[in-house]
CSV table of C-alpha atoms in Angstrom, one decimal:
chain,number,residue,atom,x,y,z
A,1,MET,CA,20.6,-7.8,-1.1
A,2,SER,CA,20.9,-9.7,2.4
A,3,PRO,CA,23.9,-12.1,2.8
A,4,ARG,CA,21.2,-14.8,3.7
A,5,HIS,CA,20.2,-15.1,0.1
A,6,ARG,CA,22.7,-14.9,-2.5
A,7,ALA,CA,21.2,-14.7,-5.8
A,8,ARG,CA,23.2,-14.3,-9.1
A,9,ARG,CA,23.1,-10.7,-10.3
A,10,ARG,CA,22.7,-9.6,-14.0
A,11,ARG,CA,22.8,-6.0,-15.3
A,12,HIS,CA,19.1,-4.7,-15.6
A,13,ARG,CA,18.1,-4.6,-19.2
A,14,PRO,CA,15.6,-2.0,-20.6
A,15,LEU,CA,12.0,-3.1,-20.1
A,16,ARG,CA,9.9,-3.5,-23.3
A,17,THR,CA,7.1,-1.2,-23.3
A,18,GLY,CA,5.4,-1.5,-26.6
A,19,LEU,CA,1.6,-1.6,-27.1
A,20,PHE,CA,-0.1,-4.1,-29.3
A,21,THR,CA,-3.2,-4.1,-31.5
A,22,LEU,CA,-6.3,-5.5,-29.9
A,23,VAL,CA,-8.5,-7.7,-32.1
A,24,ALA,CA,-12.1,-8.3,-31.0
A,25,ALA,CA,-13.1,-11.9,-30.2
A,26,VAL,CA,-15.9,-14.1,-28.3
A,27,ALA,CA,-15.6,-17.7,-27.3
A,28,ALA,CA,-17.3,-20.1,-24.8
A,29,ALA,CA,-16.1,-20.0,-21.2
A,30,VAL,CA,-14.3,-23.1,-20.0
A,31,ALA,CA,-13.1,-24.6,-16.8
A,32,LEU,CA,-9.5,-25.4,-16.8
A,33,THR,CA,-7.0,-28.4,-16.1
A,34,LEU,CA,-3.5,-27.3,-16.3
A,35,GLY,CA,-0.6,-28.7,-18.2
A,36,THR,CA,2.7,-27.1,-19.2
A,37,GLY,CA,4.1,-26.4,-22.6
A,38,GLY,CA,7.6,-24.8,-23.1
A,39,GLY,CA,7.8,-21.6,-21.2
A,40,GLN,CA,4.1,-21.0,-20.9
A,41,LEU,CA,1.1,-22.8,-19.1
A,42,VAL,CA,-1.2,-24.6,-21.4
A,43,ALA,CA,-5.0,-25.4,-20.0
A,44,ARG,CA,-7.2,-27.9,-21.1
A,45,PRO,CA,-11.0,-27.7,-20.8
A,46,SER,CA,-12.9,-29.9,-18.2
A,47,ALA,CA,-16.3,-31.4,-18.7
A,48,THR,CA,-18.2,-28.4,-17.2
A,49,ALA,CA,-17.8,-24.7,-17.5
A,50,PRO,CA,-19.7,-22.1,-15.3
A,51,ALA,CA,-21.4,-19.1,-17.0
A,52,VAL,CA,-19.3,-16.0,-16.3
A,53,GLY,CA,-19.4,-12.3,-17.0
A,54,THR,CA,-22.2,-9.9,-17.2
A,55,GLY,CA,-22.9,-6.8,-19.2
A,56,SER,CA,-21.0,-4.8,-21.8
A,57,PRO,CA,-17.7,-3.4,-21.3
A,58,SER,CA,-17.7,-0.7,-18.6
A,59,ALA,CA,-15.4,0.5,-15.8
A,60,THR,CA,-16.4,0.3,-12.3
A,61,ALA,CA,-14.1,2.3,-10.3
A,62,ALA,CA,-13.5,0.9,-6.8
A,63,ALA,CA,-12.5,3.2,-4.0
A,64,LEU,CA,-10.4,0.5,-2.0
A,65,PRO,CA,-9.5,1.5,1.6
A,66,GLY,CA,-7.8,4.8,1.6
A,67,ALA,CA,-8.6,6.0,-1.8
A,68,SER,CA,-10.2,9.4,-2.5
A,69,THR,CA,-13.4,9.4,-4.6
A,70,ARG,CA,-11.5,11.5,-7.2
A,71,ALA,CA,-8.8,9.0,-7.6
A,72,ALA,CA,-11.3,6.2,-8.0
A,73,ARG,CA,-13.2,8.1,-10.7
A,74,THR,CA,-10.2,9.3,-12.6
A,75,VAL,CA,-8.7,5.8,-12.6
A,76,GLY,CA,-11.7,4.3,-13.5
A,77,GLN,CA,-12.4,6.5,-16.6
A,78,ALA,CA,-8.9,6.1,-17.7
A,79,VAL,CA,-9.1,2.3,-17.5
A,80,ALA,CA,-12.3,2.5,-19.4
A,81,ASP,CA,-10.7,4.4,-22.3
A,82,ALA,CA,-7.7,2.1,-22.2
A,83,GLY,CA,-9.7,-1.1,-22.3
A,84,ALA,CA,-12.5,0.1,-24.7
A,85,ASP,CA,-11.6,-2.5,-27.2
A,86,ALA,CA,-10.8,-5.4,-24.6
A,87,GLU,CA,-11.6,-8.9,-25.9
A,88,GLY,CA,-12.3,-10.3,-22.4
A,89,ALA,CA,-12.1,-9.0,-18.8
A,90,VAL,CA,-9.4,-7.1,-17.2
A,91,ALA,CA,-9.1,-5.6,-13.7
A,92,VAL,CA,-6.5,-3.3,-12.2
A,93,SER,CA,-5.5,-2.2,-8.6
A,94,VAL,CA,-3.3,0.3,-7.8
A,95,LEU,CA,-1.6,1.8,-4.5
A,96,ASP,CA,0.7,4.8,-4.2
A,97,LEU,CA,2.8,3.9,-1.2
A,98,GLY,CA,3.8,7.6,-0.6
A,99,SER,CA,0.2,8.9,-0.2
A,100,GLY,CA,-1.7,5.7,0.7
A,101,VAL,CA,-4.2,6.4,-2.1
A,102,THR,CA,-5.4,3.2,-3.9
A,103,ALA,CA,-8.0,2.7,-6.5
A,104,GLY,CA,-9.1,-0.1,-8.8
A,105,SER,CA,-11.3,-0.7,-11.9
A,106,GLU,CA,-12.6,-3.6,-13.7
A,107,LEU,CA,-14.0,-4.1,-17.3
A,108,PRO,CA,-16.1,-7.2,-17.1
A,109,GLY,CA,-15.9,-8.1,-20.9
A,110,PRO,CA,-18.0,-7.6,-24.0
A,111,ASP,CA,-20.2,-10.9,-23.9
A,112,ALA,CA,-22.1,-11.8,-20.8
A,113,THR,CA,-21.7,-15.5,-21.6
A,114,GLY,CA,-18.5,-15.6,-23.3
A,115,ALA,CA,-15.0,-16.2,-22.1
A,116,ALA,CA,-14.6,-12.5,-20.6
A,117,GLY,CA,-13.6,-13.9,-17.1
A,118,SER,CA,-13.8,-16.7,-14.8
A,119,ALA,CA,-15.9,-17.7,-11.7
A,120,PRO,CA,-16.7,-15.2,-8.8
A,121,ALA,CA,-13.9,-15.0,-6.2
A,122,ALA,CA,-13.9,-17.5,-3.3
A,123,ASP,CA,-11.7,-18.1,-0.5
A,124,ALA,CA,-10.0,-21.5,0.4
A,125,GLU,CA,-13.3,-22.9,2.0
A,126,GLY,CA,-15.3,-22.0,-1.1
A,127,ASP,CA,-17.2,-19.1,0.4
A,128,ALA,CA,-17.8,-16.2,-1.9
A,129,THR,CA,-15.8,-13.2,-1.3
A,130,GLY,CA,-17.2,-10.9,-4.0
A,131,GLY,CA,-15.2,-9.4,-6.7
A,132,HIS,CA,-14.1,-11.3,-9.9
A,133,ALA,CA,-11.5,-14.0,-9.9
A,134,PHE,CA,-8.9,-14.7,-12.4
A,135,ILE,CA,-6.4,-17.6,-13.1
A,136,THR,CA,-3.0,-16.5,-11.9
A,137,ALA,CA,-0.8,-18.3,-14.2
A,138,SER,CA,2.8,-17.6,-13.4
A,139,ILE,CA,2.3,-14.6,-11.3
A,140,VAL,CA,1.4,-17.2,-8.6
A,141,LYS,CA,5.2,-17.9,-8.4
A,142,ALA,CA,5.8,-14.9,-6.4
A,143,ASP,CA,3.2,-16.0,-3.8
A,144,ILE,CA,4.9,-19.6,-3.8
A,145,LEU,CA,8.2,-18.0,-2.9
A,146,ALA,CA,6.6,-15.9,-0.3
A,147,ALA,CA,5.0,-18.9,1.2
A,148,LEU,CA,8.2,-20.7,1.1
A,149,LEU,CA,10.4,-17.9,2.8
A,150,ARG,CA,7.7,-17.5,5.6
A,151,GLN,CA,7.8,-21.4,6.3
A,152,SER,CA,11.6,-21.8,6.2
A,153,GLY,CA,12.4,-19.4,9.0
A,154,THR,CA,16.0,-19.6,7.9
A,155,ALA,CA,18.0,-18.9,4.8
A,156,LEU,CA,17.1,-21.3,2.0
A,157,GLY,CA,19.7,-23.9,0.9
A,158,ALA,CA,21.7,-23.7,-2.2
A,159,ALA,CA,19.3,-26.1,-4.0
A,160,GLN,CA,16.0,-24.0,-3.2
A,161,ARG,CA,17.7,-20.7,-3.9
A,162,ALA,CA,18.5,-22.0,-7.4
A,163,GLN,CA,15.1,-23.1,-7.9
A,164,ALA,CA,13.7,-19.9,-6.7
A,165,GLU,CA,15.9,-18.0,-9.0
A,166,ALA,CA,14.7,-20.1,-12.1
A,167,MET,CA,11.1,-19.7,-10.9
A,168,ILE,CA,11.2,-16.0,-10.6
A,169,GLU,CA,13.7,-14.8,-13.1
A,170,GLN,CA,13.0,-17.4,-15.8
A,171,SER,CA,9.5,-18.3,-14.9
A,172,ASP,CA,10.6,-21.9,-14.7
A,173,ASN,CA,7.6,-24.4,-14.4
A,174,ASP,CA,9.7,-27.5,-13.1
A,175,ALA,CA,11.3,-25.3,-10.5
A,176,ALA,CA,7.8,-23.9,-9.5
A,177,GLY,CA,6.4,-27.6,-9.2
A,178,GLU,CA,9.3,-28.5,-6.9
A,179,LEU,CA,8.8,-25.6,-4.7
A,180,TYR,CA,4.9,-25.8,-4.7
A,181,GLU,CA,5.3,-29.3,-3.5
A,182,ALA,CA,7.9,-28.1,-0.8
A,183,ILE,CA,5.3,-25.7,0.7
A,184,GLY,CA,2.7,-28.3,1.0
A,185,GLY,CA,1.0,-27.7,-2.3
A,186,ALA,CA,-2.5,-26.2,-2.5
A,187,ASP,CA,-2.9,-26.6,1.3
A,188,GLY,CA,0.3,-24.9,2.1
A,189,LEU,CA,-0.3,-21.9,-0.3
A,190,ASP,CA,-3.9,-21.5,1.1
A,191,GLU,CA,-2.5,-21.4,4.7
A,192,ALA,CA,0.4,-18.9,3.8
A,193,ASN,CA,-2.4,-16.8,2.0
A,194,ARG,CA,-4.5,-16.6,5.1
A,195,ALA,CA,-1.5,-15.3,6.9
A,196,PHE,CA,-0.8,-12.9,4.3
A,197,GLY,CA,-4.3,-11.6,4.3
A,198,LEU,CA,-5.5,-12.8,1.0
A,199,THR,CA,-9.2,-13.4,1.2
A,200,GLY,CA,-10.3,-14.1,-2.5
A,201,THR,CA,-7.3,-16.5,-3.6
A,202,THR,CA,-7.8,-20.2,-3.8
A,203,ALA,CA,-4.6,-22.4,-4.6
A,204,GLY,CA,-4.7,-24.9,-7.5
A,205,ARG,CA,-5.4,-28.3,-6.5
A,206,ASP,CA,-3.4,-31.5,-7.5
A,207,GLY,CA,-0.2,-29.8,-8.2
A,208,TYR,CA,-1.8,-27.4,-10.7
A,209,TRP,CA,-0.5,-24.1,-9.1
A,210,GLY,CA,-1.2,-22.1,-12.1
A,211,LEU,CA,-4.9,-22.5,-11.8
A,212,THR,CA,-4.9,-20.7,-8.5
A,213,THR,CA,-7.8,-18.0,-8.8
A,214,THR,CA,-7.3,-14.6,-7.3
A,215,THR,CA,-8.3,-11.0,-7.5
A,216,THR,CA,-6.3,-7.6,-8.2
A,217,GLU,CA,-7.2,-6.6,-4.5
A,218,ASP,CA,-5.4,-9.9,-3.2
A,219,GLN,CA,-2.5,-9.4,-5.7
A,220,LEU,CA,-2.2,-5.8,-4.4
A,221,ARG,CA,-2.1,-7.3,-0.7
A,222,LEU,CA,0.6,-9.9,-1.8
A,223,LEU,CA,2.7,-6.9,-3.1
A,224,ARG,CA,2.4,-5.3,0.2
A,225,VAL,CA,3.6,-8.4,1.8
A,226,ILE,CA,6.7,-8.4,-0.5
A,227,PHE,CA,7.5,-4.8,-0.6
A,228,THR,CA,6.3,-3.2,2.6
A,229,ASP,CA,6.9,-3.7,6.5
A,230,ASP,CA,3.3,-4.7,6.5
A,231,SER,CA,4.3,-8.3,6.2
A,232,PRO,CA,4.9,-11.4,8.1
A,233,LEU,CA,8.0,-11.8,6.1
A,234,ASP,CA,11.0,-10.4,7.7
A,235,ALA,CA,13.3,-7.7,6.0
A,236,ASP,CA,15.8,-10.2,4.6
A,237,ASP,CA,13.3,-12.3,3.0
A,238,ARG,CA,11.4,-9.4,1.5
A,239,ALA,CA,14.7,-8.0,0.0
A,240,TYR,CA,15.7,-11.6,-1.5
A,241,LEU,CA,12.2,-11.7,-3.3
A,242,GLN,CA,12.4,-8.1,-4.2
A,243,ASP,CA,15.8,-8.7,-5.8
A,244,LEU,CA,14.8,-11.7,-8.0
A,245,MET,CA,11.6,-9.7,-9.2
A,246,GLY,CA,14.1,-7.0,-10.3
A,247,LEU,CA,16.1,-9.5,-12.4
A,248,ILE,CA,13.3,-10.8,-14.6
A,249,ALA,CA,14.5,-12.1,-18.1
A,250,GLN,CA,14.5,-9.4,-20.7
A,251,ASP,CA,11.9,-11.3,-22.8
A,252,GLN,CA,9.5,-11.5,-19.9
A,253,ALA,CA,10.0,-7.8,-18.8
A,254,TRP,CA,6.6,-6.5,-20.1
A,255,GLY,CA,3.7,-5.8,-18.2
A,256,VAL,CA,3.3,-3.3,-15.5
A,257,SER,CA,6.9,-2.1,-16.2
A,258,ALA,CA,5.2,-0.1,-19.1
A,259,ALA,CA,3.8,2.2,-16.4
A,260,ALA,CA,7.2,3.0,-15.3
A,261,GLY,CA,8.0,5.2,-18.4
A,262,PRO,CA,11.4,5.7,-19.9
A,263,ASP,CA,12.9,6.9,-16.6
A,264,GLY,CA,11.1,4.7,-14.1
A,265,THR,CA,12.0,1.3,-12.9
A,266,ALA,CA,10.0,-1.9,-12.0
A,267,LYS,CA,10.2,-5.1,-10.1
A,268,LEU,CA,7.7,-7.7,-11.4
A,269,LYS,CA,6.3,-11.1,-11.9
A,270,ASN,CA,4.2,-11.8,-15.1
A,271,GLY,CA,1.8,-14.8,-16.1
A,272,TRP,CA,0.5,-16.2,-19.3
A,273,LEU,CA,-1.6,-19.0,-20.1
A,274,SER,CA,-3.3,-20.5,-23.1
A,275,ARG,CA,-6.6,-22.3,-23.2
A,276,SER,CA,-6.3,-25.3,-25.6
A,277,ALA,CA,-10.1,-25.5,-26.0
A,278,ASP,CA,-10.5,-22.0,-27.5
A,279,GLY,CA,-6.9,-20.5,-27.9
A,280,LEU,CA,-7.8,-17.7,-25.5
A,281,TRP,CA,-5.1,-16.2,-23.4
A,282,ALA,CA,-5.0,-15.2,-19.6
A,283,VAL,CA,-2.3,-12.5,-19.3
A,284,ASN,CA,-1.4,-11.0,-16.0
A,285,SER,CA,1.2,-8.9,-14.4
A,286,ILE,CA,2.0,-7.7,-10.8
A,287,GLY,CA,5.0,-5.6,-9.4
A,288,LEU,CA,6.4,-2.3,-7.9
A,289,VAL,CA,6.7,0.5,-10.4
A,290,THR,CA,8.6,3.6,-9.7
A,291,ARG,CA,7.5,6.6,-11.7
A,292,ASP,CA,8.1,10.5,-11.1
A,293,GLY,CA,9.2,9.9,-7.6
A,294,HIS,CA,6.1,7.7,-6.8
A,295,ASP,CA,6.4,4.1,-5.6
A,296,LEU,CA,3.4,2.3,-6.8
A,297,LEU,CA,2.3,-1.4,-6.4
A,298,VAL,CA,0.4,-2.4,-9.6
A,299,ALA,CA,-1.7,-5.7,-10.2
A,300,VAL,CA,-3.3,-6.1,-13.7
A,301,LEU,CA,-5.2,-9.3,-14.4
A,302,SER,CA,-7.0,-10.2,-17.8
A,303,ASP,CA,-8.3,-13.2,-19.8
A,304,GLY,CA,-10.2,-13.8,-23.0
A,305,ASN,CA,-7.5,-12.5,-25.0
A,306,SER,CA,-7.3,-13.8,-28.6
A,307,THR,CA,-3.4,-13.9,-28.6
A,308,GLU,CA,-0.6,-13.5,-25.9
A,309,GLU,CA,0.5,-10.4,-27.7
A,310,SER,CA,-3.0,-8.7,-27.6
A,311,GLY,CA,-3.3,-9.7,-23.8
A,312,ILE,CA,0.2,-8.0,-23.2
A,313,GLY,CA,-1.0,-4.8,-25.0
A,314,LEU,CA,-4.2,-4.7,-23.0
A,315,VAL,CA,-2.3,-5.3,-19.6
A,316,GLU,CA,0.3,-2.7,-20.4
A,317,SER,CA,-2.2,0.0,-21.8
A,318,VAL,CA,-4.4,-0.4,-18.6
A,319,ALA,CA,-1.3,-0.3,-16.2
A,320,VAL,CA,-0.1,3.0,-17.9
A,321,ALA,CA,-3.5,4.4,-17.8
A,322,ALA,CA,-4.2,3.6,-14.2
A,323,VAL,CA,-0.9,4.8,-12.9
A,324,GLU,CA,-0.8,8.0,-14.9
A,325,ALA,CA,-4.3,8.7,-13.5
A,326,LEU,CA,-3.4,8.0,-10.1
A,327,VAL,CA,0.0,9.9,-10.0
A,328,GLY,CA,-1.2,12.9,-12.4
A,329,GLY,CA,-4.9,13.5,-11.4
A,330,GLY,CA,-6.2,11.3,-8.7
A,331,THR,CA,-4.2,12.0,-5.4
A,332,ASP,CA,-5.8,15.2,-4.4
């Protein structure tokens, strides 16, 4: 870690990789207004709710830039199998940093008018960008810190370092609120995301950072900003953010870490949000996974899950399926 950013270190603990049983559920879609509850974000319904989702669960493999047709097909089939019992929408994008191969897949959810997803993706000006937008919940905290580091231009002060550590390692909401305000709120995050190249992400307004909407493609781009030289962040700032994402609290170390297998490693940020109107969960995970000599950026977004546990199980199973397919059969 660079001397510019001195985060406290803890011994990295084993990552939890267990999968959970999925239970089918259908509920009405809701628009959201964010509140906080303990260690999670709790959403409340607004007066209006757009219709979302079309069709039955089916994988649509997307060959993102640099992906081979075989990679897209292999990942798409693997994700379709892993998410066959998904209660809502789920999407994944994966990039192998060594080969440059990237692929993605999306399952729209079982009910054309249910809570399988959210509104179509749009940029900060409200123009449609294509794809499917998901609520970020706490994965946006990595984006907030990236925006803060880009703005600062120098090492963070002691107070902001402490807030950054709490926000990333413990997913502390109060720290996130303070740092969101420090970057200029929604306008500041949108401006940073334009610099980062995120075209389908819109920051949550009025301080509700957890209601930022995004796509897996944009989250893959954010991970490139954090973990590669293709970034407006300098090497010291990237190393600092990477270090914090490697120190996630043990009870939050689920998600894309499952794709690392027993001998791999992961640096990640997760997000989870419960809708108070219907009890359904958005569960997301993004990060760098090292497996079998491959360094992979992985983003999995989901919502419409009946419980936090079922959402975690879905995210983990989809992450494992996509990574195993890309590493094992899609890179030729």
